[in-house]
PDB file of C-alpha atoms in Angstrom:
ATOM      1  CA  MET C   1      94.892  68.136  78.024  1.00  0.00           C
ATOM      2  CA  LEU C   2      97.748  68.310  75.517  1.00  0.00           C
ATOM      3  CA  LEU C   3      95.423  69.654  72.834  1.00  0.00           C
ATOM      4  CA  ALA C   4      94.085  72.274  75.244  1.00  0.00           C
ATOM      5  CA  ALA C   5      97.612  73.371  76.153  1.00  0.00           C
ATOM      6  CA  LEU C   6      98.597  73.650  72.495  1.00  0.00           C
ATOM      7  CA  CYS C   7      95.492  75.692  71.737  1.00  0.00           C
ATOM      8  CA  LEU C   8      96.238  77.952  74.693  1.00  0.00           C
ATOM      9  CA  ALA C   9      99.808  78.465  73.572  1.00  0.00           C
ATOM     10  CA  GLY C  10      98.691  79.158  70.039  1.00  0.00           C
ATOM     11  CA  SER C  11      96.129  81.743  71.066  1.00  0.00           C
ATOM     12  CA  ALA C  12      98.585  83.420  73.441  1.00  0.00           C
ATOM     13  CA  GLY C  13     101.122  83.654  70.648  1.00  0.00           C
ATOM     14  CA  ALA C  14      98.864  85.995  68.707  1.00  0.00           C
ATOM     15  CA  ALA C  15      99.627  88.838  71.113  1.00  0.00           C
ATOM     16  CA  ALA C  16     101.748  89.366  74.186  1.00  0.00           C
ATOM     17  CA  MET C  17      99.924  89.078  77.486  1.00  0.00           C
ATOM     18  CA  ARG C  18      99.877  92.527  79.093  1.00  0.00           C
ATOM     19  CA  VAL C  19     100.667  92.596  82.812  1.00  0.00           C
ATOM     20  CA  VAL C  20     100.443  95.933  84.650  1.00  0.00           C
ATOM     21  CA  TYR C  21     101.217  96.273  88.348  1.00  0.00           C
ATOM     22  CA  PRO C  22     100.658  99.374  90.516  1.00  0.00           C
ATOM     23  CA  LEU C  23     102.877 102.344  91.302  1.00  0.00           C
ATOM     24  CA  THR C  24     102.262 102.787  95.023  1.00  0.00           C
ATOM     25  CA  THR C  25     103.976 106.127  95.745  1.00  0.00           C
ATOM     26  CA  THR C  26     105.469 109.042  93.910  1.00  0.00           C
ATOM     27  CA  GLY C  27     108.487 111.144  94.810  1.00  0.00           C
ATOM     28  CA  ASP C  28     109.535 108.940  97.748  1.00  0.00           C
ATOM     29  CA  VAL C  29     111.444 105.750  98.439  1.00  0.00           C
ATOM     30  CA  ASP C  30     109.228 102.656  98.196  1.00  0.00           C
ATOM     31  CA  SER C  31     111.026  99.375  97.614  1.00  0.00           C
ATOM     32  CA  ARG C  32     108.383  97.238  99.349  1.00  0.00           C
ATOM     33  CA  TYR C  33     107.353  95.303  96.285  1.00  0.00           C
ATOM     34  CA  GLU C  34     110.636  94.752  94.415  1.00  0.00           C
ATOM     35  CA  TYR C  35     110.789  91.096  95.431  1.00  0.00           C
ATOM     36  CA  ASP C  36     107.102  90.516  94.602  1.00  0.00           C
ATOM     37  CA  TRP C  37     107.522  91.803  91.054  1.00  0.00           C
ATOM     38  CA  ALA C  38     110.698  89.724  90.663  1.00  0.00           C
ATOM     39  CA  VAL C  39     108.641  86.625  91.584  1.00  0.00           C
ATOM     40  CA  LEU C  40     105.931  87.668  89.145  1.00  0.00           C
ATOM     41  CA  ARG C  41     108.417  88.173  86.317  1.00  0.00           C
ATOM     42  CA  MET C  42     110.052  84.794  86.910  1.00  0.00           C
ATOM     43  CA  ALA C  43     106.645  83.070  86.971  1.00  0.00           C
ATOM     44  CA  LEU C  44     105.780  84.702  83.641  1.00  0.00           C
ATOM     45  CA  ASP C  45     109.180  83.770  82.192  1.00  0.00           C
ATOM     46  CA  LYS C  46     108.799  80.130  83.151  1.00  0.00           C
ATOM     47  CA  THR C  47     105.366  79.879  81.551  1.00  0.00           C
ATOM     48  CA  THR C  48     106.246  81.589  78.276  1.00  0.00           C
ATOM     49  CA  PRO C  49     106.584  78.263  76.373  1.00  0.00           C
ATOM     50  CA  ARG C  50     102.993  77.412  77.241  1.00  0.00           C
ATOM     51  CA  TYR C  51     101.244  80.789  77.449  1.00  0.00           C
ATOM     52  CA  GLY C  52     103.302  82.843  75.022  1.00  0.00           C
ATOM     53  CA  PRO C  53     105.103  86.195  75.386  1.00  0.00           C
ATOM     54  CA  TYR C  54     104.172  88.894  77.866  1.00  0.00           C
ATOM     55  CA  GLU C  55     104.730  92.598  78.484  1.00  0.00           C
ATOM     56  CA  MET C  56     105.139  93.518  82.141  1.00  0.00           C
ATOM     57  CA  GLN C  57     105.157  97.132  83.248  1.00  0.00           C
ATOM     58  CA  GLN C  58     104.361  99.379  86.186  1.00  0.00           C
ATOM     59  CA  SER C  59     101.445 101.765  86.034  1.00  0.00           C
ATOM     60  CA  SER C  60     102.505 105.374  85.567  1.00  0.00           C
ATOM     61  CA  TYR C  61      99.659 106.520  87.826  1.00  0.00           C
ATOM     62  CA  PRO C  62     100.506 106.563  91.589  1.00  0.00           C
ATOM     63  CA  MET C  63      97.892 104.804  93.730  1.00  0.00           C
ATOM     64  CA  SER C  64      97.019 104.575  97.401  1.00  0.00           C
ATOM     65  CA  THR C  65      96.051 101.185  98.850  1.00  0.00           C
ATOM     66  CA  PRO C  66      92.282 101.801  98.412  1.00  0.00           C
ATOM     67  CA  ARG C  67      92.908 103.118  94.887  1.00  0.00           C
ATOM     68  CA  VAL C  68      94.799  99.953  93.918  1.00  0.00           C
ATOM     69  CA  VAL C  69      91.761  97.895  94.908  1.00  0.00           C
ATOM     70  CA  GLN C  70      89.408 100.218  93.044  1.00  0.00           C
ATOM     71  CA  GLU C  71      91.498 100.075  89.862  1.00  0.00           C
ATOM     72  CA  LEU C  72      91.500  96.271  89.856  1.00  0.00           C
ATOM     73  CA  MET C  73      87.743  96.167  90.442  1.00  0.00           C
ATOM     74  CA  THR C  74      87.139  98.468  87.487  1.00  0.00           C
ATOM     75  CA  PRO C  75      86.868  96.781  84.063  1.00  0.00           C
ATOM     76  CA  GLY C  76      89.698  98.180  81.966  1.00  0.00           C
ATOM     77  CA  GLY C  77      91.382  99.670  85.054  1.00  0.00           C
ATOM     78  CA  ARG C  78      94.998 100.845  84.975  1.00  0.00           C
ATOM     79  CA  ILE C  79      96.338  97.613  86.542  1.00  0.00           C
ATOM     80  CA  ASN C  80      95.488  93.935  86.248  1.00  0.00           C
ATOM     81  CA  VAL C  81      97.487  92.454  89.157  1.00  0.00           C
ATOM     82  CA  PHE C  82      98.613  93.450  92.630  1.00  0.00           C
ATOM     83  CA  ALA C  83     100.282  91.770  95.621  1.00  0.00           C
ATOM     84  CA  ARG C  84      98.612  92.043  99.016  1.00  0.00           C
ATOM     85  CA  ALA C  85      98.264  90.299 102.361  1.00  0.00           C
ATOM     86  CA  THR C  86      95.123  88.263 101.932  1.00  0.00           C
ATOM     87  CA  SER C  87      91.693  88.705 103.502  1.00  0.00           C
ATOM     88  CA  PRO C  88      88.292  87.067 102.895  1.00  0.00           C
ATOM     89  CA  GLU C  89      87.108  90.258 101.178  1.00  0.00           C
ATOM     90  CA  LEU C  90      90.017  90.306  98.734  1.00  0.00           C
ATOM     91  CA  GLU C  91      89.570  86.608  97.943  1.00  0.00           C
ATOM     92  CA  GLN C  92      85.902  87.256  97.121  1.00  0.00           C
ATOM     93  CA  GLN C  93      86.484  90.410  95.083  1.00  0.00           C
ATOM     94  CA  PHE C  94      89.413  89.100  93.022  1.00  0.00           C
ATOM     95  CA  VAL C  95      91.051  85.886  91.856  1.00  0.00           C
ATOM     96  CA  PRO C  96      93.661  84.930  94.482  1.00  0.00           C
ATOM     97  CA  VAL C  97      96.799  82.996  93.629  1.00  0.00           C
ATOM     98  CA  ARG C  98      96.919  81.014  96.867  1.00  0.00           C
ATOM     99  CA  LEU C  99     100.679  80.541  96.977  1.00  0.00           C
ATOM    100  CA  PRO C 100     102.431  82.788  99.537  1.00  0.00           C
ATOM    101  CA  ILE C 101     104.828  84.986  97.572  1.00  0.00           C
ATOM    102  CA  ASP C 102     107.177  85.527 100.517  1.00  0.00           C
ATOM    103  CA  LYS C 103     106.765  82.048 102.064  1.00  0.00           C
ATOM    104  CA  GLY C 104     104.812  83.537 104.992  1.00  0.00           C
ATOM    105  CA  LEU C 105     107.543  85.959 106.104  1.00  0.00           C
ATOM    106  CA  LEU C 106     105.072  88.844 106.249  1.00  0.00           C
ATOM    107  CA  GLY C 107     103.582  87.380 109.422  1.00  0.00           C
ATOM    108  CA  TYR C 108     106.838  87.712 111.416  1.00  0.00           C
ATOM    109  CA  ARG C 109     106.828  91.263 112.764  1.00  0.00           C
ATOM    110  CA  ILE C 110     109.404  93.462 114.432  1.00  0.00           C
ATOM    111  CA  PHE C 111     109.000  97.125 115.230  1.00  0.00           C
ATOM    112  CA  LEU C 112     110.321 100.492 114.196  1.00  0.00           C
ATOM    113  CA  VAL C 113     110.289 102.677 117.307  1.00  0.00           C
ATOM    114  CA  ARG C 114     111.630 105.943 118.653  1.00  0.00           C
ATOM    115  CA  ARG C 115     114.849 105.730 120.623  1.00  0.00           C
ATOM    116  CA  ASP C 116     113.235 106.949 123.861  1.00  0.00           C
ATOM    117  CA  LYS C 117     110.765 104.010 123.823  1.00  0.00           C
ATOM    118  CA  LEU C 118     113.408 101.266 123.927  1.00  0.00           C
ATOM    119  CA  PRO C 119     113.309 100.749 127.743  1.00  0.00           C
ATOM    120  CA  ARG C 120     109.552 100.246 127.636  1.00  0.00           C
ATOM    121  CA  PHE C 121     109.785  97.586 124.940  1.00  0.00           C
ATOM    122  CA  ALA C 122     112.610  95.850 126.767  1.00  0.00           C
ATOM    123  CA  ALA C 123     110.125  95.202 129.596  1.00  0.00           C
ATOM    124  CA  VAL C 124     107.537  93.561 127.301  1.00  0.00           C
ATOM    125  CA  ARG C 125     106.864  89.913 128.190  1.00  0.00           C
ATOM    126  CA  THR C 126     103.205  89.384 127.271  1.00  0.00           C
ATOM    127  CA  LEU C 127     100.651  90.514 124.729  1.00  0.00           C
ATOM    128  CA  ASN C 128      99.036  92.662 127.408  1.00  0.00           C
ATOM    129  CA  ASP C 129     102.334  94.492 127.864  1.00  0.00           C
ATOM    130  CA  LEU C 130     102.371  95.217 124.137  1.00  0.00           C
ATOM    131  CA  ARG C 131      98.680  96.146 124.035  1.00  0.00           C
ATOM    132  CA  ALA C 132      99.414  99.008 126.411  1.00  0.00           C
ATOM    133  CA  MET C 133     101.097 100.795 123.514  1.00  0.00           C
ATOM    134  CA  SER C 134      99.673 102.047 120.221  1.00  0.00           C
ATOM    135  CA  VAL C 135     100.653 100.588 116.871  1.00  0.00           C
ATOM    136  CA  GLY C 136     100.809 102.339 113.503  1.00  0.00           C
ATOM    137  CA  GLN C 137      99.578 100.782 110.256  1.00  0.00           C
ATOM    138  CA  GLY C 138      98.477 101.964 106.836  1.00  0.00           C
ATOM    139  CA  LYS C 139      94.826 102.628 106.135  1.00  0.00           C
ATOM    140  CA  ASP C 140      92.984  99.465 105.047  1.00  0.00           C
ATOM    141  CA  TRP C 141      96.038  97.227 105.505  1.00  0.00           C
ATOM    142  CA  THR C 142      95.055  93.646 106.326  1.00  0.00           C
ATOM    143  CA  ASP C 143      97.001  93.815 109.615  1.00  0.00           C
ATOM    144  CA  VAL C 144      94.648  96.486 110.976  1.00  0.00           C
ATOM    145  CA  SER C 145      91.735  94.103 111.519  1.00  0.00           C
ATOM    146  CA  ILE C 146      94.025  91.363 112.899  1.00  0.00           C
ATOM    147  CA  LEU C 147      95.544  93.717 115.466  1.00  0.00           C
ATOM    148  CA  ARG C 148      92.229  95.299 116.460  1.00  0.00           C
ATOM    149  CA  HIS C 149      90.665  91.857 116.861  1.00  0.00           C
ATOM    150  CA  ALA C 150      93.526  91.068 119.272  1.00  0.00           C
ATOM    151  CA  GLY C 151      92.769  94.185 121.318  1.00  0.00           C
ATOM    152  CA  PHE C 152      95.435  96.569 120.060  1.00  0.00           C
ATOM    153  CA  LYS C 153      94.958 100.306 119.632  1.00  0.00           C
ATOM    154  CA  VAL C 154      95.753 100.866 115.940  1.00  0.00           C
ATOM    155  CA  VAL C 155      96.475 104.287 114.477  1.00  0.00           C
ATOM    156  CA  GLU C 156      96.057 104.363 110.695  1.00  0.00           C
ATOM    157  CA  GLY C 157      97.993 106.566 108.315  1.00  0.00           C
ATOM    158  CA  THR C 158      96.626 107.498 104.908  1.00  0.00           C
ATOM    159  CA  ASN C 159      99.893 107.032 103.016  1.00  0.00           C
ATOM    160  CA  TYR C 160     102.957 104.847 103.417  1.00  0.00           C
ATOM    161  CA  SER C 161     105.659 107.524 103.641  1.00  0.00           C
ATOM    162  CA  GLY C 162     103.627 109.533 106.140  1.00  0.00           C
ATOM    163  CA  LEU C 163     103.690 106.668 108.642  1.00  0.00           C
ATOM    164  CA  PHE C 164     107.375 107.259 109.357  1.00  0.00           C
ATOM    165  CA  ALA C 165     106.713 110.917 110.054  1.00  0.00           C
ATOM    166  CA  MET C 166     103.809 109.942 112.318  1.00  0.00           C
ATOM    167  CA  LEU C 167     106.079 107.589 114.291  1.00  0.00           C
ATOM    168  CA  ASN C 168     108.709 110.301 114.592  1.00  0.00           C
ATOM    169  CA  ALA C 169     106.074 112.766 115.839  1.00  0.00           C
ATOM    170  CA  GLY C 170     104.801 110.363 118.513  1.00  0.00           C
ATOM    171  CA  ARG C 171     101.407 109.709 116.929  1.00  0.00           C
ATOM    172  CA  PHE C 172     101.862 106.038 117.844  1.00  0.00           C
ATOM    173  CA  ASP C 173     104.423 104.008 119.792  1.00  0.00           C
ATOM    174  CA  PHE C 174     105.559 101.450 117.232  1.00  0.00           C
ATOM    175  CA  PHE C 175     105.307 100.694 113.538  1.00  0.00           C
ATOM    176  CA  SER C 176     104.834  96.936 113.094  1.00  0.00           C
ATOM    177  CA  ARG C 177     106.722  95.652 110.044  1.00  0.00           C
ATOM    178  CA  ALA C 178     107.747  92.315 108.560  1.00  0.00           C
ATOM    179  CA  ILE C 179     111.322  91.528 109.565  1.00  0.00           C
ATOM    180  CA  ASP C 180     112.733  92.178 106.104  1.00  0.00           C
ATOM    181  CA  GLU C 181     110.662  95.357 105.677  1.00  0.00           C
ATOM    182  CA  ALA C 182     111.971  96.832 108.926  1.00  0.00           C
ATOM    183  CA  GLN C 183     115.603  96.242 107.951  1.00  0.00           C
ATOM    184  CA  ARG C 184     115.158  97.807 104.537  1.00  0.00           C
ATOM    185  CA  GLU C 185     113.100 100.779 105.761  1.00  0.00           C
ATOM    186  CA  PHE C 186     115.519 101.551 108.578  1.00  0.00           C
ATOM    187  CA  LYS C 187     118.412 101.628 106.124  1.00  0.00           C
ATOM    188  CA  GLU C 188     116.492 103.803 103.647  1.00  0.00           C
ATOM    189  CA  ARG C 189     115.235 106.326 106.227  1.00  0.00           C
ATOM    190  CA  THR C 190     117.791 106.483 109.022  1.00  0.00           C
ATOM    191  CA  ALA C 191     119.188 109.770 107.688  1.00  0.00           C
ATOM    192  CA  ALA C 192     115.747 111.378 107.597  1.00  0.00           C
ATOM    193  CA  TYR C 193     114.694 109.959 110.979  1.00  0.00           C
ATOM    194  CA  PRO C 194     117.829 109.514 113.144  1.00  0.00           C
ATOM    195  CA  ASN C 195     115.664 108.924 116.227  1.00  0.00           C
ATOM    196  CA  MET C 196     114.066 105.834 114.640  1.00  0.00           C
ATOM    197  CA  LEU C 197     115.488 102.415 115.531  1.00  0.00           C
ATOM    198  CA  ILE C 198     114.643  98.738 115.084  1.00  0.00           C
ATOM    199  CA  GLU C 199     113.381  97.417 118.426  1.00  0.00           C
ATOM    200  CA  PRO C 200     115.696  94.475 119.349  1.00  0.00           C
ATOM    201  CA  THR C 201     113.769  92.369 121.914  1.00  0.00           C
ATOM    202  CA  VAL C 202     110.254  91.499 120.677  1.00  0.00           C
ATOM    203  CA  LEU C 203     108.918  89.376 117.791  1.00  0.00           C
ATOM    204  CA  LEU C 204     105.189  89.325 117.013  1.00  0.00           C
ATOM    205  CA  GLN C 205     103.960  86.454 114.843  1.00  0.00           C
ATOM    206  CA  TYR C 206     100.686  85.607 113.111  1.00  0.00           C
ATOM    207  CA  PRO C 207      99.884  83.743 109.872  1.00  0.00           C
ATOM    208  CA  LEU C 208      99.589  86.281 107.040  1.00  0.00           C
ATOM    209  CA  PRO C 209      99.834  84.947 103.475  1.00  0.00           C
ATOM    210  CA  LEU C 210     100.873  87.394 100.763  1.00  0.00           C
ATOM    211  CA  TYR C 211      99.160  86.588  97.443  1.00  0.00           C
ATOM    212  CA  PHE C 212      98.909  87.913  93.921  1.00  0.00           C
ATOM    213  CA  PHE C 213      95.368  88.986  92.971  1.00  0.00           C
ATOM    214  CA  THR C 214      93.877  89.459  89.515  1.00  0.00           C
ATOM    215  CA  ARG C 215      90.569  90.745  88.160  1.00  0.00           C
ATOM    216  CA  ARG C 216      87.566  88.418  88.138  1.00  0.00           C
ATOM    217  CA  ASP C 217      87.135  88.272  84.381  1.00  0.00           C
ATOM    218  CA  ALA C 218      88.368  85.912  81.664  1.00  0.00           C
ATOM    219  CA  GLU C 219      91.656  87.786  81.250  1.00  0.00           C
ATOM    220  CA  GLY C 220      92.239  87.884  84.990  1.00  0.00           C
ATOM    221  CA  LYS C 221      91.509  84.189  85.427  1.00  0.00           C
ATOM    222  CA  LEU C 222      93.957  83.326  82.650  1.00  0.00           C
ATOM    223  CA  LEU C 223      96.630  85.529  84.220  1.00  0.00           C
ATOM    224  CA  ALA C 224      96.018  83.979  87.656  1.00  0.00           C
ATOM    225  CA  GLN C 225      96.360  80.479  86.206  1.00  0.00           C
ATOM    226  CA  ARG C 226      99.574  81.461  84.456  1.00  0.00           C
ATOM    227  CA  ILE C 227     101.019  82.900  87.694  1.00  0.00           C
ATOM    228  CA  THR C 228      99.928  79.778  89.583  1.00  0.00           C
ATOM    229  CA  ASP C 229     101.570  77.480  87.041  1.00  0.00           C
ATOM    230  CA  GLY C 230     104.759  79.528  87.066  1.00  0.00           C
ATOM    231  CA  MET C 231     105.018  79.683  90.835  1.00  0.00           C
ATOM    232  CA  GLU C 232     104.373  75.951  91.159  1.00  0.00           C
ATOM    233  CA  MET C 233     107.273  75.413  88.769  1.00  0.00           C
ATOM    234  CA  MET C 234     109.431  77.727  90.877  1.00  0.00           C
ATOM    235  CA  ILE C 235     108.507  75.856  94.060  1.00  0.00           C
ATOM    236  CA  LYS C 236     109.271  72.507  92.459  1.00  0.00           C
ATOM    237  CA  ASP C 237     112.627  73.467  90.903  1.00  0.00           C
ATOM    238  CA  GLY C 238     113.789  75.523  93.914  1.00  0.00           C
ATOM    239  CA  SER C 239     114.040  78.843  92.085  1.00  0.00           C
ATOM    240  CA  LEU C 240     111.484  80.530  94.359  1.00  0.00           C
ATOM    241  CA  ASN C 241     113.612  79.696  97.379  1.00  0.00           C
ATOM    242  CA  VAL C 242     116.748  80.985  95.628  1.00  0.00           C
ATOM    243  CA  LEU C 243     115.003  84.260  94.805  1.00  0.00           C
ATOM    244  CA  PHE C 244     113.596  84.506  98.335  1.00  0.00           C
ATOM    245  CA  LEU C 245     117.019  84.117  99.952  1.00  0.00           C
ATOM    246  CA  ARG C 246     118.631  86.507  97.452  1.00  0.00           C
ATOM    247  CA  TYR C 247     116.222  89.293  98.397  1.00  0.00           C
ATOM    248  CA  LYS C 248     115.547  88.503 102.046  1.00  0.00           C
ATOM    249  CA  GLY C 249     118.231  86.208 103.455  1.00  0.00           C
ATOM    250  CA  GLU C 250     120.625  88.875 104.741  1.00  0.00           C
ATOM    251  CA  ARG C 251     117.797  90.931 106.239  1.00  0.00           C
ATOM    252  CA  ILE C 252     116.492  87.907 108.106  1.00  0.00           C
ATOM    253  CA  LYS C 253     119.959  87.323 109.574  1.00  0.00           C
ATOM    254  CA  ALA C 254     120.309  90.993 110.484  1.00  0.00           C
ATOM    255  CA  SER C 255     117.063  90.879 112.473  1.00  0.00           C
ATOM    256  CA  ALA C 256     118.768  88.779 115.199  1.00  0.00           C
ATOM    257  CA  LEU C 257     115.630  86.826 116.070  1.00  0.00           C
ATOM    258  CA  VAL C 258     117.241  84.399 118.540  1.00  0.00           C
ATOM    259  CA  GLY C 259     116.571  85.570 122.095  1.00  0.00           C
ATOM    260  CA  ARG C 260     113.606  87.810 121.265  1.00  0.00           C
ATOM    261  CA  HIS C 261     110.381  87.417 123.246  1.00  0.00           C
ATOM    262  CA  ILE C 262     107.995  85.775 120.780  1.00  0.00           C
ATOM    263  CA  LEU C 263     104.336  86.731 121.030  1.00  0.00           C
ATOM    264  CA  HIS C 264     101.746  84.893 118.926  1.00  0.00           C
ATOM    265  CA  LEU C 265      98.424  86.085 117.552  1.00  0.00           C
ATOM    266  CA  THR C 266      95.792  84.195 115.604  1.00  0.00           C
ATOM    267  CA  ASN C 267      94.541  85.460 112.268  1.00  0.00           C
ATOM    268  CA  PRO C 268      90.751  85.084 112.454  1.00  0.00           C
ATOM    269  CA  HIS C 269      90.345  86.035 108.806  1.00  0.00           C
ATOM    270  CA  LEU C 270      92.109  83.135 107.068  1.00  0.00           C
ATOM    271  CA  THR C 271      89.860  81.296 104.623  1.00  0.00           C
ATOM    272  CA  PRO C 272      89.544  77.487 104.561  1.00  0.00           C
ATOM    273  CA  GLU C 273      91.440  77.454 101.245  1.00  0.00           C
ATOM    274  CA  THR C 274      94.638  78.793 102.857  1.00  0.00           C
ATOM    275  CA  PRO C 275      97.300  76.143 102.036  1.00  0.00           C
ATOM    276  CA  LEU C 276      98.652  75.809 105.580  1.00  0.00           C
ATOM    277  CA  SER C 277      99.134  72.039 105.147  1.00  0.00           C
ATOM    278  CA  ARG C 278     101.701  72.486 102.340  1.00  0.00           C
ATOM    279  CA  SER C 279     104.871  72.804 104.388  1.00  0.00           C
ATOM    280  CA  GLU C 280     107.013  73.525 101.309  1.00  0.00           C
ATOM    281  CA  LEU C 281     105.218  76.863 100.870  1.00  0.00           C
ATOM    282  CA  TRP C 282     106.227  78.311 104.232  1.00  0.00           C
ATOM    283  CA  PHE C 283     109.479  79.512 105.784  1.00  0.00           C
ATOM    284  CA  ASN C 284     110.174  79.831 109.500  1.00  0.00           C
ATOM    285  CA  PRO C 285     112.900  82.454 110.052  1.00  0.00           C
ATOM    286  CA  LEU C 286     113.451  81.183 113.592  1.00  0.00           C
ATOM    287  CA  THR C 287     114.614  77.790 112.316  1.00  0.00           C
ATOM    288  CA  GLY C 288     115.819  78.831 108.858  1.00  0.00           C
ATOM    289  CA  LYS C 289     113.600  76.159 107.241  1.00  0.00           C
TER     290      LYS C 289
END
C-alpha cells in the first residue's frame, strides 16, 4: 500500500490535477454552491501531499442543470466535477462520492412564499394541507420526483433565477428550499421581490444527500478517490464541521425551526449504498447535532 501511494504521488507530481466545476448562471446572483466548492478545495488541499498539486477553476461557459449533466457525460467535456442532490440515475451515470457535502441539510426545507399566502400556510398541519398548494422547483432537480411521488403538484422552471419571478407572478404557491438556501436567497432578492417572504411555521423534511460526482473514466475515478480521501480527513479532524458552521450556522439559527410544524416525507430513490448508518456524516438542525 505504501509503494502504491508513493507511485501515485510521484505520477501526480508530473502535472497538476485539473479540476473544473460548472458555472450555473450568468448575469445574475447565484451563490448556491459557494460552500460546496469550499469543501472541494479543502479536500484537494488536504490530499496534496499524496496526490500532488491541483488547479481548480470554474467553467467559463454557463450551464443549465441538464447541460451540467451532459457536459460531465461527454468525454473531454467542459467540467469534470459537479455537486448535486443524489439519485439512482446520477449514481449510475457518474462516480458518486458518497459523503454528504452539507451533512444532510439539503433535506430540511422551508418555503419562500408571497406575503398574501402567509395565512394559508399558518393553517397547515398535515401533508394533505400542504399538498393542496403547488410547489415550484427547477427542471430535473432531484426534489421533483420526491415531491411528485408524495402527491404534490410540482411546477418546474427552466432556470434558477426565473423561479423567483414565477413565484412572484403566482405560477406556484411556494418555492421549497433548504433552510440555508432560503435565508441566503431572501437576503439577496428581497429588494427585487419585496412581496416574497420566508414562511415561518412549516418545516418539510426528507433524506436528501448532496454528493460530488465525477466522470466514469480513469481520471474521474482518481478525482473521486482524492475527494473521498480528503473529505474523510476533514470528517476525522473536524474541519468539515468547522467549514459547515462557518457557512451555514447563522442561517440555521435565523430559520427559527423550534415551534414549526414538521412534516416528513420518505425519499424512495435512495440507493442501498447511502451511508445513513454513519451518524458522524449527518447534522440535525433541530437538535444542533
